[in-house]
CSV table of C-alpha atoms and ligand atoms in Angstrom, one decimal:
chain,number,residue,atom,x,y,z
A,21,UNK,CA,0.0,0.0,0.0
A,22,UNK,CA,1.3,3.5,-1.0
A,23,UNK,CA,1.9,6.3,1.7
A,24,UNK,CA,-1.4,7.9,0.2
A,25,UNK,CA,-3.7,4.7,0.4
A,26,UNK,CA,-2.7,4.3,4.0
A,27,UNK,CA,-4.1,8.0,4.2
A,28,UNK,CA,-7.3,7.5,2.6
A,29,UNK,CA,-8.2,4.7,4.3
A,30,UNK,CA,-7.7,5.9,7.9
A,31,UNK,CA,-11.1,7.9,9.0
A,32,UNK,CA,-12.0,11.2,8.1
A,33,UNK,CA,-12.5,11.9,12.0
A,34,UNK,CA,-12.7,9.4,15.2
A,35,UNK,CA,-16.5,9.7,17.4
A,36,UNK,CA,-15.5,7.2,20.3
A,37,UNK,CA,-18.4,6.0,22.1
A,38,UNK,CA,-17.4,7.3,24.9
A,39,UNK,CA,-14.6,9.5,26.0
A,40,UNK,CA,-14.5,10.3,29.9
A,41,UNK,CA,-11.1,12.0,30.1
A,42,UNK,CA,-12.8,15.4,28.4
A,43,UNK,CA,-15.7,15.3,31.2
A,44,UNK,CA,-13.0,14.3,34.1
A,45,UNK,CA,-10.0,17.6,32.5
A,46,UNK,CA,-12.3,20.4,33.5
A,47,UNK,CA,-12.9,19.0,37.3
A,48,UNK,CA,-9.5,17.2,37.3
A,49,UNK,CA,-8.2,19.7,40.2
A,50,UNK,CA,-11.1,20.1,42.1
A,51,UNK,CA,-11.4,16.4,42.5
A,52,UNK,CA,-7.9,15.8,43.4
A,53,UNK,CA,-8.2,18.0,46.4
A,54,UNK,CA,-11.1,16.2,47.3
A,55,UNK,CA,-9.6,12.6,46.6
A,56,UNK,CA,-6.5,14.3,48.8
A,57,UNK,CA,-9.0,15.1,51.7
A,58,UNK,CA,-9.9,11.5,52.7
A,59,UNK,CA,-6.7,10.4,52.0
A,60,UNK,CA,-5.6,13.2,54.8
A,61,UNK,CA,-8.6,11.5,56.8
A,62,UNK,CA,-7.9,7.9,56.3
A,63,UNK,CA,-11.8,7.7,56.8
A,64,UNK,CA,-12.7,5.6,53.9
A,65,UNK,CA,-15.9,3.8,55.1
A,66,UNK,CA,-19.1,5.3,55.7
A,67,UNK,CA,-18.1,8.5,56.2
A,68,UNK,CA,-19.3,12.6,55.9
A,69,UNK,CA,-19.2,12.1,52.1
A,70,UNK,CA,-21.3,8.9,51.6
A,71,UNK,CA,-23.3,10.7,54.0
A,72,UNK,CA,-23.6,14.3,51.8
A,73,UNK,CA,-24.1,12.1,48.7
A,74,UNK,CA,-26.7,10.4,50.1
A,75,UNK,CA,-28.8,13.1,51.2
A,76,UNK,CA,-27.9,15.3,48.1
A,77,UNK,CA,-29.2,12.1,45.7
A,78,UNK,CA,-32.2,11.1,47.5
A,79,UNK,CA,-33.0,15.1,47.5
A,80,UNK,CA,-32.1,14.9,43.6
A,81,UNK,CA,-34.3,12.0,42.8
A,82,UNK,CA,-37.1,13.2,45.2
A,83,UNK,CA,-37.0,10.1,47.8
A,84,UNK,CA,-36.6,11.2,51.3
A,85,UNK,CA,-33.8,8.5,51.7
A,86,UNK,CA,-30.8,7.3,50.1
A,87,UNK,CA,-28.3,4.2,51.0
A,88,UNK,CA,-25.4,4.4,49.3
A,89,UNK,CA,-23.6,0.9,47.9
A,90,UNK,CA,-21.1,-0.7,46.5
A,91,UNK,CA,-22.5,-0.9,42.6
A,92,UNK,CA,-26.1,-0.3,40.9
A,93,UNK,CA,-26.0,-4.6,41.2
A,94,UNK,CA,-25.8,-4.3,44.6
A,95,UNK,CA,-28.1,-1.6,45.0
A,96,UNK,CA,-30.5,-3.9,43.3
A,97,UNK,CA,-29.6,-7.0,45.7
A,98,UNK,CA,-30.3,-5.1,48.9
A,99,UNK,CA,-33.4,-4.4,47.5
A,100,UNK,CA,-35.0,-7.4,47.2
A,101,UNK,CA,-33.6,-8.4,50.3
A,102,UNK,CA,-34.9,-5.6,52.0
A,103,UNK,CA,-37.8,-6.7,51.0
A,104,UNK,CA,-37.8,-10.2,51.6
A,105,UNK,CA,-37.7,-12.4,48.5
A,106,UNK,CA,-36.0,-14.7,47.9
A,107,UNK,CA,-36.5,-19.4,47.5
A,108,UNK,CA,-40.0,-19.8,46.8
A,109,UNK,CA,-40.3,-16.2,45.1
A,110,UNK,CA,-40.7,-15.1,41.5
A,111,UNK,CA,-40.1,-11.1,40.7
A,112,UNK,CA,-41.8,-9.9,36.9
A,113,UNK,CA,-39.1,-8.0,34.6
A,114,UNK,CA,-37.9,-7.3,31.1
A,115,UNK,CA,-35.7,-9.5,29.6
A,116,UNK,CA,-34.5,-7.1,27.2
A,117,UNK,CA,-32.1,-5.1,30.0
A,118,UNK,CA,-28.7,-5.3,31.5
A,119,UNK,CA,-27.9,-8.8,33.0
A,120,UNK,CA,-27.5,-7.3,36.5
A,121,UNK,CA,-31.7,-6.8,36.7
A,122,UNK,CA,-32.4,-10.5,36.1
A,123,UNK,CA,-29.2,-12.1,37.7
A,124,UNK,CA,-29.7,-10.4,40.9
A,125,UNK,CA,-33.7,-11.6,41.1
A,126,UNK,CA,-31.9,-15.1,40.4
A,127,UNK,CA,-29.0,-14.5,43.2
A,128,UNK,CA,-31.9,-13.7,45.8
A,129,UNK,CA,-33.0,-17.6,45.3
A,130,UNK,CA,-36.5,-15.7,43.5
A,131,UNK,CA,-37.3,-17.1,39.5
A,132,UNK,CA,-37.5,-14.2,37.2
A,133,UNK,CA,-40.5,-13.8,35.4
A,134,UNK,CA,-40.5,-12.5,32.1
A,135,UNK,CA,-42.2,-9.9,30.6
A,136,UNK,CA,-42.4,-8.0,27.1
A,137,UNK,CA,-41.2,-4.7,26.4
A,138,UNK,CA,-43.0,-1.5,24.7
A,139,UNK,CA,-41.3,-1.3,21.4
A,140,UNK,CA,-41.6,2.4,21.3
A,141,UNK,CA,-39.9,2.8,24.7
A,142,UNK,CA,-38.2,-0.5,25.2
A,143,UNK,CA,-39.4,-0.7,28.6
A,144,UNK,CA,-42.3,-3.0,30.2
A,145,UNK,CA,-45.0,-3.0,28.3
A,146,UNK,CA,-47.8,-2.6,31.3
A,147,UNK,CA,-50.7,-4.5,28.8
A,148,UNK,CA,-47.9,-7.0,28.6
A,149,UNK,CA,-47.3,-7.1,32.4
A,150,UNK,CA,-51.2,-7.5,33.0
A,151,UNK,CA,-51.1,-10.6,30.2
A,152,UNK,CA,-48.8,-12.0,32.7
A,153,UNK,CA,-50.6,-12.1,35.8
A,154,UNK,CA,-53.7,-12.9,34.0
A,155,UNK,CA,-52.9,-15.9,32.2
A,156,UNK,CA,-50.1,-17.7,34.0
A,157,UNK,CA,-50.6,-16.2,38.0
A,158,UNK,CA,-53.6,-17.1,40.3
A,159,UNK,CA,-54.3,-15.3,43.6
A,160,UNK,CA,-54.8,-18.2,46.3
A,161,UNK,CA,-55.4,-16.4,49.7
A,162,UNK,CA,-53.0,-13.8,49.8
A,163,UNK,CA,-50.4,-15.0,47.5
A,164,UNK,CA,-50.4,-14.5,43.8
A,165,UNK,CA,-49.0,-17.8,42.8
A,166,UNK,CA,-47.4,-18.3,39.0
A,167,UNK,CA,-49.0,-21.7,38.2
A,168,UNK,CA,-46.4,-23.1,36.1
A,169,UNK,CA,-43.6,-22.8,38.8
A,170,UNK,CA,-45.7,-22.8,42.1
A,171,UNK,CA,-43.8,-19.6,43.1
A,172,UNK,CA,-44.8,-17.2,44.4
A,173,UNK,CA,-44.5,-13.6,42.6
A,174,UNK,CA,-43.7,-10.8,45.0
A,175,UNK,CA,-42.5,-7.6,42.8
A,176,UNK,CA,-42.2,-6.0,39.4
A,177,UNK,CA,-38.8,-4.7,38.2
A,178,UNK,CA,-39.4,-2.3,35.5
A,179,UNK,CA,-36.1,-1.2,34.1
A,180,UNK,CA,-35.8,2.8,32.9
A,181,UNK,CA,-34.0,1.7,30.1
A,182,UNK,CA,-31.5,4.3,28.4
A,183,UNK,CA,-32.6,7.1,30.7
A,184,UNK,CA,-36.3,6.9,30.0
A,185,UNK,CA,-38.7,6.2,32.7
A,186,UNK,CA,-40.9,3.2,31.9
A,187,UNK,CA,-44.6,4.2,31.6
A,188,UNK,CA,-45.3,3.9,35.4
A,189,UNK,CA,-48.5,4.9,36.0
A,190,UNK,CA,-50.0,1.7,34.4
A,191,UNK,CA,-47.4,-0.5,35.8
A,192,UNK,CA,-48.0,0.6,39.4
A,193,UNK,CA,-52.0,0.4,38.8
A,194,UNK,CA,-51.4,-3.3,37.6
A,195,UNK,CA,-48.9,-3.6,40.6
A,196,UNK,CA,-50.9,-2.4,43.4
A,197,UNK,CA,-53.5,-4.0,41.9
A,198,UNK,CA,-51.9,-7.4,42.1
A,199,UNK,CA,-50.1,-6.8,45.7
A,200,UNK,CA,-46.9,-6.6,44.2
A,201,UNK,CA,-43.7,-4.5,45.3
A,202,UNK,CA,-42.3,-2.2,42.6
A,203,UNK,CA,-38.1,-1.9,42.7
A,204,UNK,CA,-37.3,0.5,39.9
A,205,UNK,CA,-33.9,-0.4,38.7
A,206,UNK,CA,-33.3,3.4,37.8
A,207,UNK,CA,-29.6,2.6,37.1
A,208,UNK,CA,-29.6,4.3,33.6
A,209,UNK,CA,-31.9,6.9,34.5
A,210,UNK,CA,-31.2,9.2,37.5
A,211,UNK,CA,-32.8,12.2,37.2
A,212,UNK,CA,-35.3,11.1,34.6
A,213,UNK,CA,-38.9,12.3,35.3
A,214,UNK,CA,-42.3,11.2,34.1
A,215,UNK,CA,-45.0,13.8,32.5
A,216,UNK,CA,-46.2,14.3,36.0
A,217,UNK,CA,-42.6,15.3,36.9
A,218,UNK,CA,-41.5,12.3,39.2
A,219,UNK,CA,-37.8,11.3,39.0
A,220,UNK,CA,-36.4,7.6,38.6
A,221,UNK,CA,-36.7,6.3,41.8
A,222,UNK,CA,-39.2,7.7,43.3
A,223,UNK,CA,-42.3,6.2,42.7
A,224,UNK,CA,-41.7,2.4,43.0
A,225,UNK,CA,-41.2,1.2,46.7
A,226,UNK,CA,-37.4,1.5,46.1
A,227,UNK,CA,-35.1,2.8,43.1
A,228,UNK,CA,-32.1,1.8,42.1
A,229,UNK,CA,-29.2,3.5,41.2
A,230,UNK,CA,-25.5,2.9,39.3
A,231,UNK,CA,-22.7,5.1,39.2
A,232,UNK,CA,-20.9,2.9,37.2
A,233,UNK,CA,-18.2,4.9,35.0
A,234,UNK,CA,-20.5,4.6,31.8
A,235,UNK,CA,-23.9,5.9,33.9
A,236,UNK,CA,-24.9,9.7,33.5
A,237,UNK,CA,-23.3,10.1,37.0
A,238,UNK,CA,-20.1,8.3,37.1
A,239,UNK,CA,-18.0,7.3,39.8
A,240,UNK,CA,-14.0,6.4,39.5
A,241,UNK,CA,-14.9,2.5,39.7
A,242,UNK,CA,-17.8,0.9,41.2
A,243,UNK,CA,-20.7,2.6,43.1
A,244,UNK,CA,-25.1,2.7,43.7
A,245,UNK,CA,-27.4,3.7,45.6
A,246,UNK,CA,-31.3,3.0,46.4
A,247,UNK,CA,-33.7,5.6,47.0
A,248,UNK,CA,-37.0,5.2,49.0
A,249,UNK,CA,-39.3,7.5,50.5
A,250,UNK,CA,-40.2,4.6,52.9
A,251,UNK,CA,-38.6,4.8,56.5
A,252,UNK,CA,-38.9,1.5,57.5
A,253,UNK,CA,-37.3,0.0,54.5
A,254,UNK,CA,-34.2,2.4,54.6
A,255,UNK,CA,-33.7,1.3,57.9
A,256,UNK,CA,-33.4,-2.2,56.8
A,257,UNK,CA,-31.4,-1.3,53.9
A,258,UNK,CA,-29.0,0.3,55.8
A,259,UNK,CA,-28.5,-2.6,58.3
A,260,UNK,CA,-28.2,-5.2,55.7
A,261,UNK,CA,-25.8,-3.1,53.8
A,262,UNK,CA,-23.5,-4.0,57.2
A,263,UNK,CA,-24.3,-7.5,57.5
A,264,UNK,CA,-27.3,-7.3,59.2
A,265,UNK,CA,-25.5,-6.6,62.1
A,266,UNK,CA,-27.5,-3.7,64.7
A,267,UNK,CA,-26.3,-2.8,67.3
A,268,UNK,CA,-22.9,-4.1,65.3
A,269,UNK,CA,-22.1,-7.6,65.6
A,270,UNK,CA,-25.6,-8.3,67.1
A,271,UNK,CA,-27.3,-9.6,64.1
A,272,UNK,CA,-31.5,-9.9,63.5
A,273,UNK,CA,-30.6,-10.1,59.7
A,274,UNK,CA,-28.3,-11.6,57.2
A,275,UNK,CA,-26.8,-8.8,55.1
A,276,UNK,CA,-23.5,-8.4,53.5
A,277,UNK,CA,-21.1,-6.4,52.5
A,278,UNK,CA,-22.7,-3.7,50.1
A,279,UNK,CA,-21.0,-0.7,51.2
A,280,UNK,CA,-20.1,2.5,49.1
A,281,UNK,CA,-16.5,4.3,49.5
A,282,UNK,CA,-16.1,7.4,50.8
A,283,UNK,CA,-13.6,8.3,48.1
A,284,UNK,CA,-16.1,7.4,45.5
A,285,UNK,CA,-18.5,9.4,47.3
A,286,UNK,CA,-16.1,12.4,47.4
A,287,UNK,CA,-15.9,11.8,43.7
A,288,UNK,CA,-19.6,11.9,42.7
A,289,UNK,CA,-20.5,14.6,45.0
A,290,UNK,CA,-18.5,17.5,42.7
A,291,UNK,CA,-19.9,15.7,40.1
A,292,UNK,CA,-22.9,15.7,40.7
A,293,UNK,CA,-23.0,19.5,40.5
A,294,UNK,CA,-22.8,18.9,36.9
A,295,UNK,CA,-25.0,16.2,36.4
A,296,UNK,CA,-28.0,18.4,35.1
A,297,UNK,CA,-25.6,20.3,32.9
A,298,UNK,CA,-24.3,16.6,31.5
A,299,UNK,CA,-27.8,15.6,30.7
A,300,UNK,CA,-28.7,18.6,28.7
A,301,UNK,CA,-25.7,18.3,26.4
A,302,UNK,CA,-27.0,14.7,25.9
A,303,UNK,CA,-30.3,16.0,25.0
A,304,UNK,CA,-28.8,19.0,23.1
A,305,UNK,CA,-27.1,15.9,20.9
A,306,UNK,CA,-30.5,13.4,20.8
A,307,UNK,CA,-32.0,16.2,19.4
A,308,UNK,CA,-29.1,17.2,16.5
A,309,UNK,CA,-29.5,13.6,15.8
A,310,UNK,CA,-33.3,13.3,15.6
A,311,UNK,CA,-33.4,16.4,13.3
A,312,UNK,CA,-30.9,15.0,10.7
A,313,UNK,CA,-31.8,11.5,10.7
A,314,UNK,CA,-35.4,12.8,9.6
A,315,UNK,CA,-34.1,14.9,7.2
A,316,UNK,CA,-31.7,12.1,6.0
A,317,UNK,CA,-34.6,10.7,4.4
A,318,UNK,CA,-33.1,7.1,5.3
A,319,UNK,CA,-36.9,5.7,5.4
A,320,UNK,CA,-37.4,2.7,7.9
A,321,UNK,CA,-33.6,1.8,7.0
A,322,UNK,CA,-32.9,4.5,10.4
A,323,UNK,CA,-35.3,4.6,12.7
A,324,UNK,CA,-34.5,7.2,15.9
A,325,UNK,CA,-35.7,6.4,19.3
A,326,UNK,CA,-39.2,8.3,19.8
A,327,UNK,CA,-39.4,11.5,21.8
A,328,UNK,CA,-40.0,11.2,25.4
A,329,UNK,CA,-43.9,12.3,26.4
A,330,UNK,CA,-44.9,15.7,26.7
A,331,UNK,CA,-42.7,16.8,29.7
A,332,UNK,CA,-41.3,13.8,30.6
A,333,UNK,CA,-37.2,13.9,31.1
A,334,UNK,CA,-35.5,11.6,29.0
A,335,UNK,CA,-31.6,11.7,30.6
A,336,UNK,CA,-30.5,9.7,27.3
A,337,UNK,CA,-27.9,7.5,28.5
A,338,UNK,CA,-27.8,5.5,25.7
A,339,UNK,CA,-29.4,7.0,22.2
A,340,UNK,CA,-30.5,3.7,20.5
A,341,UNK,CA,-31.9,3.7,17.1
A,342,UNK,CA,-33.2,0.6,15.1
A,343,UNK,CA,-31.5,0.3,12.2
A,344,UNK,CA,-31.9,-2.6,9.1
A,345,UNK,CA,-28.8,-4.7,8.9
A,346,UNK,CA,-27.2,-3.5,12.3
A,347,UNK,CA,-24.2,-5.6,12.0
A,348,UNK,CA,-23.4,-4.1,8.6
A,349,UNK,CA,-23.8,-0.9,9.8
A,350,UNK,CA,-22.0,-1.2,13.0
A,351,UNK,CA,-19.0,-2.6,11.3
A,352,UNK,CA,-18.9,0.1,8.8
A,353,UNK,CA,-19.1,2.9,11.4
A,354,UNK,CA,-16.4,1.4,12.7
A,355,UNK,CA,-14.3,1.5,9.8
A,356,UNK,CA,-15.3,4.7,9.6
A,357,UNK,CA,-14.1,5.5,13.1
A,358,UNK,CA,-17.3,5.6,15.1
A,359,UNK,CA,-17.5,3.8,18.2
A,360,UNK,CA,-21.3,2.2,19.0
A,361,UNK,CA,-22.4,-0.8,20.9
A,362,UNK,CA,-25.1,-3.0,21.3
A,363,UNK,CA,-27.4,-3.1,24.2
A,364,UNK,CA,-28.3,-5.8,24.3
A,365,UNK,CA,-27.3,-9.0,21.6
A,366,UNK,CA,-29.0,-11.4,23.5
A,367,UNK,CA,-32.4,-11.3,25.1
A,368,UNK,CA,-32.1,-12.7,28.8
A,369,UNK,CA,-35.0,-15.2,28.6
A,370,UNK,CA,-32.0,-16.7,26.1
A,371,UNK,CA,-29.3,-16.5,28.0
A,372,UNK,CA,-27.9,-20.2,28.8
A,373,UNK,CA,-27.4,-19.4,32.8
A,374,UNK,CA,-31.2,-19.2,32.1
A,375,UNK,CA,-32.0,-22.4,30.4
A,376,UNK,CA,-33.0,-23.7,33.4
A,377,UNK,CA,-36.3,-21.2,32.9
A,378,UNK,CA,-37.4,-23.2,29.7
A,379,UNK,CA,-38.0,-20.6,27.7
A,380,UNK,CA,-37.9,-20.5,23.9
A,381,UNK,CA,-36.9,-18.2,20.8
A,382,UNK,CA,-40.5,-16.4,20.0
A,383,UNK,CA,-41.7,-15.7,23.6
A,384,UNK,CA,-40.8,-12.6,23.8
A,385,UNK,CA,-41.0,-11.1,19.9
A,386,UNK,CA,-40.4,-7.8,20.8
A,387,UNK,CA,-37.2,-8.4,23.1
A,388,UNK,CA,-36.0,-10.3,20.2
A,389,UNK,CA,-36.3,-8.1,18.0
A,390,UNK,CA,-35.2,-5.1,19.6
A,391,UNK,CA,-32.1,-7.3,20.3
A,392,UNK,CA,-31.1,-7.6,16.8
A,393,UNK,CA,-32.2,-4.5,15.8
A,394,UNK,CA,-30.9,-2.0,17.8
A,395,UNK,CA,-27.5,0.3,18.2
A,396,UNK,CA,-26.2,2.5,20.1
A,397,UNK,CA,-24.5,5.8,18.7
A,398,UNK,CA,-22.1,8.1,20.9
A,399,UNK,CA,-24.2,10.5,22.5
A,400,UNK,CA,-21.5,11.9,25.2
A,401,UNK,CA,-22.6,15.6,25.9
A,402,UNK,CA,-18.8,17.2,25.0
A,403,UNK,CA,-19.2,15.7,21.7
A,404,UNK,CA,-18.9,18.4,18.8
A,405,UNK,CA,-21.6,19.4,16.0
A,406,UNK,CA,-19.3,17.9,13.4
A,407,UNK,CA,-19.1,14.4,15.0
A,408,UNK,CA,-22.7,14.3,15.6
A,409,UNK,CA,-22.5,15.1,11.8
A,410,UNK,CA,-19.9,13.1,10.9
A,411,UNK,CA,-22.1,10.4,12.4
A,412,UNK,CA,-25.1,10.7,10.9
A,413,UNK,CA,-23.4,11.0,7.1
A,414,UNK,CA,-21.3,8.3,7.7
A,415,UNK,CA,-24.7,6.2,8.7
A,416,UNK,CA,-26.6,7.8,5.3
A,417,UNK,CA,-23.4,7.2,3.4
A,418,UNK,CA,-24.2,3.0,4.1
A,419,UNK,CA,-27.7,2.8,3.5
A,420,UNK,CA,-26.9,5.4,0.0
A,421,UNK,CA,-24.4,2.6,-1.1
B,27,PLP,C1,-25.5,-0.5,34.9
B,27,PLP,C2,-26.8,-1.3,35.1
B,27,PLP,C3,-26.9,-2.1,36.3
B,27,PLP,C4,-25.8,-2.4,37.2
B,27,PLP,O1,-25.1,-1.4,37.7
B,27,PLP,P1,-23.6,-1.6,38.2
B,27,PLP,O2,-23.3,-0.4,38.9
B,27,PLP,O3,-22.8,-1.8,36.9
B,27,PLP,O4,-23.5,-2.8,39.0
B,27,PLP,C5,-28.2,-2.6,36.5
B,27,PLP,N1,-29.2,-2.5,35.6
B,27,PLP,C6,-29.1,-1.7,34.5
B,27,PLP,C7,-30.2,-1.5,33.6
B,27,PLP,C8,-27.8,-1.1,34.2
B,27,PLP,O5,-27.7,-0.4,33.1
């Protein structure tokens, strides 16, 4: 290959999917002083700044209490154990989600129950959810009983996939209805609001959140929190996040080990400062791409993820569109230097740690297809108007041969 080959052939520009190091230069001084202090303190557990970020992220997502854990995983253990599920148990979710939502129902000893998703949205579909309990639960006395498995169903898990809040008022109709708890695994989605205004979190008995790296609100490594407005359950969320153990080694409970670092929580609480600020740009950029993939005139070849309700808060962690031969696509943006992901390939109803669940390919259509339709495109609020635009020609250039 001649020197001017090589040239032509490297990409016009590089769109990572994600580039961190331009959200952490700006703060990098700030949050060294801050990492300094509880070095200076050698207080690294449980201390004034899990405490500030607790009350400063309960306050953001409008619970009255926040427990701060280890990861968004955890946050979503503690929760069902908090609430008491566990052998015998079976807890309604999506299967189209992160595997964390699923395998932590599973790791509590409960059966996940599966449950379509909304294509426009992604999330739970709530006439799906009420399918569910109609035709394969019965109520016998108190319990609602899944018939097929003899467990016995306790909670729905609706996911806020991408930063959208699934539709909640329906689900939590259909979950009151049927004496269920609601656990809101709000990991991609802090700060989301319905139309009505109510943030991730908040409206289920308990939210869920991550801090993972990748999450709106990153921490430097692993980190969560759940969010309640209900007293007695914090309390028992905090003492299982200890082992169980109140007064300490005196122990009513079995917890574990699910607390969250102090110098992660000195981390997230500058950045959370700029969390709203964050989530604009990411809107800012839906928006850009919204605009130009309609007037790409790309047909159904591009579809863009619908807009979020009339004055509900899409955060847009992720900015998924559906796109006709994804894997064709993705491999050419990445020749073309644009990072993009898929979330997620496989459906969890199919995963093989699943199998045991007997289900089949078909049983959830719209999971499936969503999983091998969908991609996600860099939507990182510091990127610029000519990689958003680089992105979208390069994604017109494909489908245009
Ligand atoms: C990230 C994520 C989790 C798990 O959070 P971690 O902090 O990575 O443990 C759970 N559910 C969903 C939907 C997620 O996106």
């Amino acid at each position: 290959m001649t020197q001017s080959q090589a040239a032509s052939a490297a990409p016009a520009m590089r769109v990572p999917l994600l580039d961190l190091k331009l959200q952490y230069r700006p703060l990098a001084a700030e949050i060294q002083v801050a990492i300094e202090q509880v070095c200076a303190s050698q207080a690294f557990i449980l201390g004034p700044a899990v405490k500030e970020l607790e009350t400063a992220v309960a306050a953001y997502s409008q619970c009255r209490f926040g427990i701060g854990v280890s990861s968004g995983t955890d946050a979503l253990l503690l929760a069902l154990m908090a609430l008491e599920i566990g052998a015998g148990d079976a807890v309604i979710t999506s299967p189209f989600t992160f595997f964390a939502t699923a395998g932590t129902i599973a790791r509590s000893g409960a059966r996940p129950l599966f449950c379509d998703i909304d294509p426009a949205t992604f999330n739970l579909a709530p006439a799906a959810l009420e399918r569910v309990i109609a035709a394969q639960c019965e109520r016998r006395g108190a319990a609602l009983v899944h018939r097929a498995s003899g467990t016995h169903v306790k909670a729905v898990m609706p996911v806020h996939l991408y930063g959208q809040m699934a539709d909640m008022v329906p689900l939590l109709a259909c979950a009151q209805a049927a004496g269920l708890k609601v656990i809101e695994d709000a990991a991609q989605a802090i700060g989301a609001a319905d139309s009505a205004g109510r943030r991730a979190g908040s409206v289920g008995d308990v939210g869920c959140l991550s801090f993972f790296p990748t999450k709106n609100l990153g921490a430097f490594g692993d980190a969560g929190m759940c969010v309640t407005g209900d007293a007695a359950l914090a309390e028992r969320l905090e003492i299982l996040r200890v082992h169980g153990g109140k007064p300490k080694y005196y122990h009513a409970l079995i917890g574990g080990n699910f607390r969250l670092d102090e110098l992660q929580a000195a981390v997230l609480n500058i950045k959370l400062r700029f969390l709203d600020g964050w989530s604009a740009g990411r809107q800012r950029n839906a928006a850009f791409y919204d605009t130009a993939f309609a007037g790409a005139r790309l047909g159904d070849a591009v579809r863009s993820p619908p807009a979020a309700p009339r004055g509900a808060r899409h955060i847009y962690n992720q900015y998924v569109i559906r796109c006709g031969g994804r894997d064709a696509l993705r491999a050419h943006l990445a020749a073309a230097g644009v990072g993009t992901e898929i979330y997620y390939p496989v459906p969890l109803h199919l995963q093989q740690c699943f199998a045991y669940l007997g289900h089949r390919a078909g049983e959830f259509p719209e999971a499936e297809r969503a999983a091998a339709e969908t991609l996600a495109l860099p939507i990182y609020p510091e990127l610029t108007e000519p990689q958003l635009r680089y992105v979208v020609d390069t994604i017109a250039a494909h489908y245009r041969g």
